[in-house]
Amino acid sequence: VAWWSRFPFEPVDDERVVVHLRRRERLLLATVVARARESLLSPADPTLQRLFPTAHPDDPARQAEWEDMARDRLLEARFAAFDVIEATVDDEELTVDQLMVWSQGLNAIRLLLGTALDVSEDLEEVDEDDPNVADYAVYDYLGYLVDGTVRALSTHLPPDGGA
Amino acid sequence: MPSPAEVESPTGDEVLDPDRPWVVLVWNDPINLMSYVTYVLQKLFGYSLEKATTLMLDVHEKGRAVVSSGPREQAEMDVFRLHEHGLWATMQQD
């Protein structure tokens, strides 16, 4: 069975999820998280802006207030997510709460990478001499993982939505 | 007869009711997965899979969708949580 033919996260009960990742996938994740952490520590990086969207596009004064209120908290939330992924990257099992943090953290990394690659909605073929070919592969792989977190976590949502 | 202080002075279109509800919009972006956006809307707002999928498809096909509305503080909290999850959300007064 090839690794891509199965789901990466398998719910076992109400609180736990088994992680089906090979060692080299875990090593890749650790590398990718470390690289994202470096990006967040480089405020000049323009791709970072994607993690801090504008809340009030038509009101500069309110937007300035918003940034004062939200930016540091959003930054801290990403560092906290990276901490959790790094601390549990070799674990065979995660709690559902930990997997929620993985989902947000991996999605944030995918946003950074996709912004840097300037991806469009329809993934096109990558040129064989494109210097970013490895980054496209990591981007696709992160999509597979984020989708895997959603599959596993969706089993923990109330079926009728409750709203 | 009301005293002058009790009469609202009409000043044309500029009179805005500060209590008008705010709406929270999610905008389309080329990176977030459709499954992830649907999941986040279910998780944050308690929407059914059906309703969250409809909103996600509105975002995908029409470019944006109103995902919640309410007082300013509630809208700010919703926008913050959407940003925390990487969705592209804005708020405006209805």
CSV table of C-alpha atoms in Angstrom, one decimal:
chain,number,residue,atom,x,y,z
A,1,VAL,CA,0.0,0.0,0.0
A,2,ALA,CA,1.5,3.3,-1.0
A,3,TRP,CA,1.6,6.1,1.5
A,4,TRP,CA,-0.7,8.4,-0.5
A,5,SER,CA,-3.4,5.8,-0.8
A,6,ARG,CA,-4.5,6.1,2.9
A,7,PHE,CA,-5.5,8.8,5.2
A,8,PRO,CA,-2.8,10.3,7.4
A,9,PHE,CA,-4.9,10.8,10.5
A,10,GLU,CA,-7.2,8.0,11.7
A,11,PRO,CA,-9.7,8.7,14.5
A,12,VAL,CA,-9.7,5.9,17.1
A,13,ASP,CA,-12.1,7.3,19.7
A,14,ASP,CA,-13.6,10.5,20.8
A,15,GLU,CA,-10.3,11.9,22.0
A,16,ARG,CA,-7.5,10.3,20.0
A,17,VAL,CA,-6.2,10.1,16.5
A,18,VAL,CA,-3.6,7.7,15.2
A,19,VAL,CA,-0.9,9.4,13.0
A,20,HIS,CA,0.1,7.4,9.9
A,21,LEU,CA,3.2,9.2,8.9
A,22,ARG,CA,6.5,7.7,8.0
A,23,ARG,CA,9.7,8.8,9.6
A,24,ARG,CA,10.8,10.8,6.5
A,25,GLU,CA,7.5,12.6,6.4
A,26,ARG,CA,7.9,13.6,10.0
A,27,LEU,CA,11.4,14.8,9.3
A,28,LEU,CA,10.1,16.8,6.4
A,29,LEU,CA,7.4,18.3,8.7
A,30,ALA,CA,9.9,19.3,11.3
A,31,THR,CA,12.0,21.0,8.6
A,32,VAL,CA,9.0,22.8,7.2
A,33,VAL,CA,7.9,24.0,10.6
A,34,ALA,CA,11.4,25.3,11.4
A,35,ARG,CA,11.5,27.2,8.1
A,36,ALA,CA,8.1,28.7,8.7
A,37,ARG,CA,9.2,29.8,12.2
A,38,GLU,CA,12.2,31.6,10.6
A,39,SER,CA,9.9,33.4,8.2
A,40,LEU,CA,7.7,34.6,11.1
A,41,LEU,CA,10.9,36.0,12.7
A,42,SER,CA,11.7,38.0,9.5
A,43,PRO,CA,9.1,40.8,9.6
A,44,ALA,CA,10.3,42.2,6.3
A,45,ASP,CA,9.1,39.1,4.4
A,46,PRO,CA,6.1,40.3,2.3
A,47,THR,CA,4.5,36.9,2.2
A,48,LEU,CA,3.9,37.2,5.9
A,49,GLN,CA,1.1,39.6,5.3
A,50,ARG,CA,-1.1,36.7,4.2
A,51,LEU,CA,-1.3,35.6,7.8
A,52,PHE,CA,-2.6,39.0,8.9
A,53,PRO,CA,-5.4,39.9,6.6
A,54,THR,CA,-7.0,43.3,6.6
A,55,ALA,CA,-10.2,43.4,8.6
A,56,HIS,CA,-11.4,46.9,7.7
A,57,PRO,CA,-10.3,47.5,4.0
A,58,ASP,CA,-12.3,50.8,3.7
A,59,ASP,CA,-11.4,52.3,7.0
A,60,PRO,CA,-7.7,53.0,7.6
A,61,ALA,CA,-8.3,54.3,11.2
A,62,ARG,CA,-10.2,51.2,12.3
A,63,GLN,CA,-7.7,49.0,10.4
A,64,ALA,CA,-4.8,50.6,12.4
A,65,GLU,CA,-6.7,49.9,15.6
A,66,TRP,CA,-7.3,46.3,14.4
A,67,GLU,CA,-3.6,45.7,13.7
A,68,ASP,CA,-2.7,47.0,17.2
A,69,MET,CA,-5.2,44.6,18.7
A,70,ALA,CA,-4.8,41.5,16.5
A,71,ARG,CA,-1.4,41.2,14.9
A,72,ASP,CA,0.7,40.2,18.0
A,73,ARG,CA,-2.0,37.7,19.1
A,74,LEU,CA,-2.2,36.1,15.6
A,75,LEU,CA,1.6,35.9,15.6
A,76,GLU,CA,1.6,34.3,19.0
A,77,ALA,CA,-1.0,31.8,18.0
A,78,ARG,CA,1.2,30.6,15.0
A,79,PHE,CA,4.2,30.2,17.2
A,80,ALA,CA,2.2,28.3,19.7
A,81,ALA,CA,0.9,26.0,16.9
A,82,PHE,CA,4.5,25.4,15.7
A,83,ASP,CA,5.5,24.6,19.2
A,84,VAL,CA,2.8,21.9,19.5
A,85,ILE,CA,3.7,20.4,16.1
A,86,GLU,CA,7.4,20.3,16.9
A,87,ALA,CA,6.7,18.7,20.3
A,88,THR,CA,4.5,16.0,18.9
A,89,VAL,CA,5.9,15.5,15.4
A,90,ASP,CA,7.2,12.0,16.3
A,91,ASP,CA,4.1,10.9,18.2
A,92,GLU,CA,2.1,7.9,17.0
A,93,GLU,CA,-1.1,9.3,18.5
A,94,LEU,CA,-2.5,12.9,18.9
A,95,THR,CA,-5.4,14.1,20.9
A,96,VAL,CA,-8.2,15.7,18.9
A,97,ASP,CA,-7.2,19.1,20.4
A,98,GLN,CA,-3.6,18.6,19.3
A,99,LEU,CA,-4.8,17.7,15.8
A,100,MET,CA,-6.8,20.9,15.7
A,101,VAL,CA,-3.6,22.8,16.4
A,102,TRP,CA,-1.8,20.8,13.7
A,103,SER,CA,-4.6,21.7,11.2
A,104,GLN,CA,-4.2,25.4,11.9
A,105,GLY,CA,-0.5,25.4,11.9
A,106,LEU,CA,0.0,23.3,8.8
A,107,ASN,CA,-2.6,25.5,7.0
A,108,ALA,CA,-0.7,28.6,8.0
A,109,ILE,CA,2.5,27.1,6.6
A,110,ARG,CA,0.7,26.2,3.4
A,111,LEU,CA,-0.6,29.8,3.1
A,112,LEU,CA,3.0,31.1,3.4
A,113,LEU,CA,4.3,28.7,0.9
A,114,GLY,CA,1.4,29.2,-1.6
A,115,THR,CA,1.8,33.0,-1.3
A,116,ALA,CA,5.5,32.8,-1.9
A,117,LEU,CA,4.9,30.6,-5.0
A,118,ASP,CA,2.0,32.9,-6.1
A,119,VAL,CA,-0.2,29.8,-6.8
A,120,SER,CA,-3.5,30.1,-8.6
A,121,GLU,CA,-6.6,28.2,-7.9
A,122,ASP,CA,-6.1,25.6,-10.6
A,123,LEU,CA,-2.8,23.9,-10.1
A,124,GLU,CA,-0.9,23.9,-13.4
A,125,GLU,CA,1.9,21.8,-14.5
A,126,VAL,CA,5.3,23.0,-13.2
A,127,ASP,CA,8.1,23.5,-15.7
A,128,GLU,CA,10.8,20.9,-15.3
A,129,ASP,CA,13.4,23.7,-14.9
A,130,ASP,CA,11.3,25.7,-12.4
A,131,PRO,CA,13.6,26.3,-9.4
A,132,ASN,CA,10.7,26.0,-7.0
A,133,VAL,CA,9.7,22.5,-8.1
A,134,ALA,CA,10.5,21.1,-4.6
A,135,ASP,CA,8.4,23.8,-2.9
A,136,TYR,CA,5.4,23.0,-5.1
A,137,ALA,CA,5.7,19.3,-4.0
A,138,VAL,CA,5.8,20.4,-0.3
A,139,TYR,CA,2.8,22.7,-1.0
A,140,ASP,CA,0.9,19.8,-2.5
A,141,TYR,CA,1.9,17.5,0.4
A,142,LEU,CA,0.7,20.0,3.0
A,143,GLY,CA,-2.6,20.1,1.1
A,144,TYR,CA,-2.9,16.4,1.6
A,145,LEU,CA,-2.1,16.7,5.3
A,146,VAL,CA,-4.5,19.6,5.9
A,147,ASP,CA,-7.3,17.7,4.1
A,148,GLY,CA,-6.4,14.7,6.2
A,149,THR,CA,-6.8,16.8,9.4
A,150,VAL,CA,-10.2,18.0,8.2
A,151,ARG,CA,-11.4,14.4,7.4
A,152,ALA,CA,-10.4,13.2,10.9
A,153,LEU,CA,-11.7,16.3,12.7
A,154,SER,CA,-15.0,16.4,10.9
A,155,THR,CA,-16.0,13.2,12.6
A,156,HIS,CA,-16.0,15.2,15.9
A,157,LEU,CA,-18.4,17.9,14.7
A,158,PRO,CA,-22.0,17.6,15.8
A,159,PRO,CA,-23.8,16.0,12.8
A,160,ASP,CA,-26.7,18.5,12.7
A,161,GLY,CA,-24.4,21.5,13.3
A,162,GLY,CA,-26.5,22.6,16.2
A,163,ALA,CA,-27.2,25.9,14.6
B,1,MET,CA,-44.3,68.9,23.0
B,2,PRO,CA,-40.8,67.6,23.2
B,3,SER,CA,-38.0,69.9,24.3
B,4,PRO,CA,-35.4,70.6,21.6
B,5,ALA,CA,-32.9,68.3,23.2
B,6,GLU,CA,-35.2,65.4,22.6
B,7,VAL,CA,-35.6,66.1,18.9
B,8,GLU,CA,-33.1,64.4,16.7
B,9,SER,CA,-31.5,66.9,14.4
B,10,PRO,CA,-31.7,65.7,10.8
B,11,THR,CA,-28.3,66.1,9.1
B,12,GLY,CA,-29.1,64.1,5.9
B,13,ASP,CA,-27.5,60.8,5.0
B,14,GLU,CA,-24.7,61.2,7.5
B,15,VAL,CA,-26.9,60.0,10.4
B,16,LEU,CA,-25.8,56.4,11.0
B,17,ASP,CA,-27.3,54.2,13.7
B,18,PRO,CA,-24.3,53.1,15.7
B,19,ASP,CA,-26.2,50.0,16.6
B,20,ARG,CA,-26.6,48.8,13.1
B,21,PRO,CA,-25.3,45.2,13.0
B,22,TRP,CA,-22.0,44.4,11.5
B,23,VAL,CA,-21.5,41.6,8.9
B,24,VAL,CA,-18.5,39.4,8.6
B,25,LEU,CA,-17.5,38.5,5.1
B,26,VAL,CA,-15.1,35.7,3.9
B,27,TRP,CA,-13.4,36.3,0.6
B,28,ASN,CA,-12.2,33.8,-1.9
B,29,ASP,CA,-8.5,33.0,-2.0
B,30,PRO,CA,-6.6,30.5,-4.2
B,31,ILE,CA,-4.9,28.6,-1.4
B,32,ASN,CA,-7.3,27.5,1.3
B,33,LEU,CA,-8.8,24.1,0.5
B,34,MET,CA,-12.6,23.9,0.0
B,35,SER,CA,-12.7,21.1,2.6
B,36,TYR,CA,-10.8,23.2,5.1
B,37,VAL,CA,-13.0,26.3,4.6
B,38,THR,CA,-16.1,24.2,5.1
B,39,TYR,CA,-14.7,22.7,8.3
B,40,VAL,CA,-13.7,26.0,9.8
B,41,LEU,CA,-17.2,27.4,9.2
B,42,GLN,CA,-18.7,24.4,10.9
B,43,LYS,CA,-16.3,24.6,13.8
B,44,LEU,CA,-16.5,28.3,14.5
B,45,PHE,CA,-20.2,28.9,13.9
B,46,GLY,CA,-21.8,25.5,14.5
B,47,TYR,CA,-23.2,25.4,11.0
B,48,SER,CA,-24.4,22.1,9.5
B,49,LEU,CA,-22.3,20.6,6.8
B,50,GLU,CA,-24.9,21.6,4.3
B,51,LYS,CA,-25.0,25.3,5.3
B,52,ALA,CA,-21.2,25.5,5.6
B,53,THR,CA,-20.8,23.9,2.2
B,54,THR,CA,-23.3,26.4,0.7
B,55,LEU,CA,-21.3,29.3,2.2
B,56,MET,CA,-18.0,27.9,1.0
B,57,LEU,CA,-19.3,27.5,-2.5
B,58,ASP,CA,-20.6,31.1,-2.4
B,59,VAL,CA,-17.1,32.2,-1.4
B,60,HIS,CA,-15.6,30.1,-4.2
B,61,GLU,CA,-18.0,31.0,-7.0
B,62,LYS,CA,-19.2,34.5,-6.1
B,63,GLY,CA,-15.9,35.7,-4.5
B,64,ARG,CA,-17.3,36.3,-1.0
B,65,ALA,CA,-20.1,35.4,1.4
B,66,VAL,CA,-21.5,36.8,4.6
B,67,VAL,CA,-20.8,34.2,7.3
B,68,SER,CA,-22.1,36.0,10.4
B,69,SER,CA,-23.6,39.2,11.6
B,70,GLY,CA,-24.1,40.9,15.0
B,71,PRO,CA,-22.8,43.6,17.3
B,72,ARG,CA,-19.3,45.0,16.7
B,73,GLU,CA,-17.6,43.0,19.4
B,74,GLN,CA,-19.1,39.8,18.2
B,75,ALA,CA,-18.0,40.6,14.6
B,76,GLU,CA,-14.5,41.4,15.8
B,77,MET,CA,-14.3,38.1,17.6
B,78,ASP,CA,-15.5,36.2,14.5
B,79,VAL,CA,-13.0,38.0,12.2
B,80,PHE,CA,-10.2,37.3,14.7
B,81,ARG,CA,-11.0,33.6,14.9
B,82,LEU,CA,-11.3,33.4,11.1
B,83,HIS,CA,-7.9,35.0,10.7
B,84,GLU,CA,-6.5,32.6,13.3
B,85,HIS,CA,-7.6,29.8,11.0
B,86,GLY,CA,-6.1,31.5,7.9
B,87,LEU,CA,-9.4,32.6,6.3
B,88,TRP,CA,-9.6,36.0,4.6
B,89,ALA,CA,-12.3,37.8,6.5
B,90,THR,CA,-13.4,41.4,6.8
B,91,MET,CA,-16.2,43.2,8.6
B,92,GLN,CA,-18.4,46.1,7.7
B,93,GLN,CA,-21.5,47.8,9.1
B,94,ASP,CA,-24.6,46.6,7.3
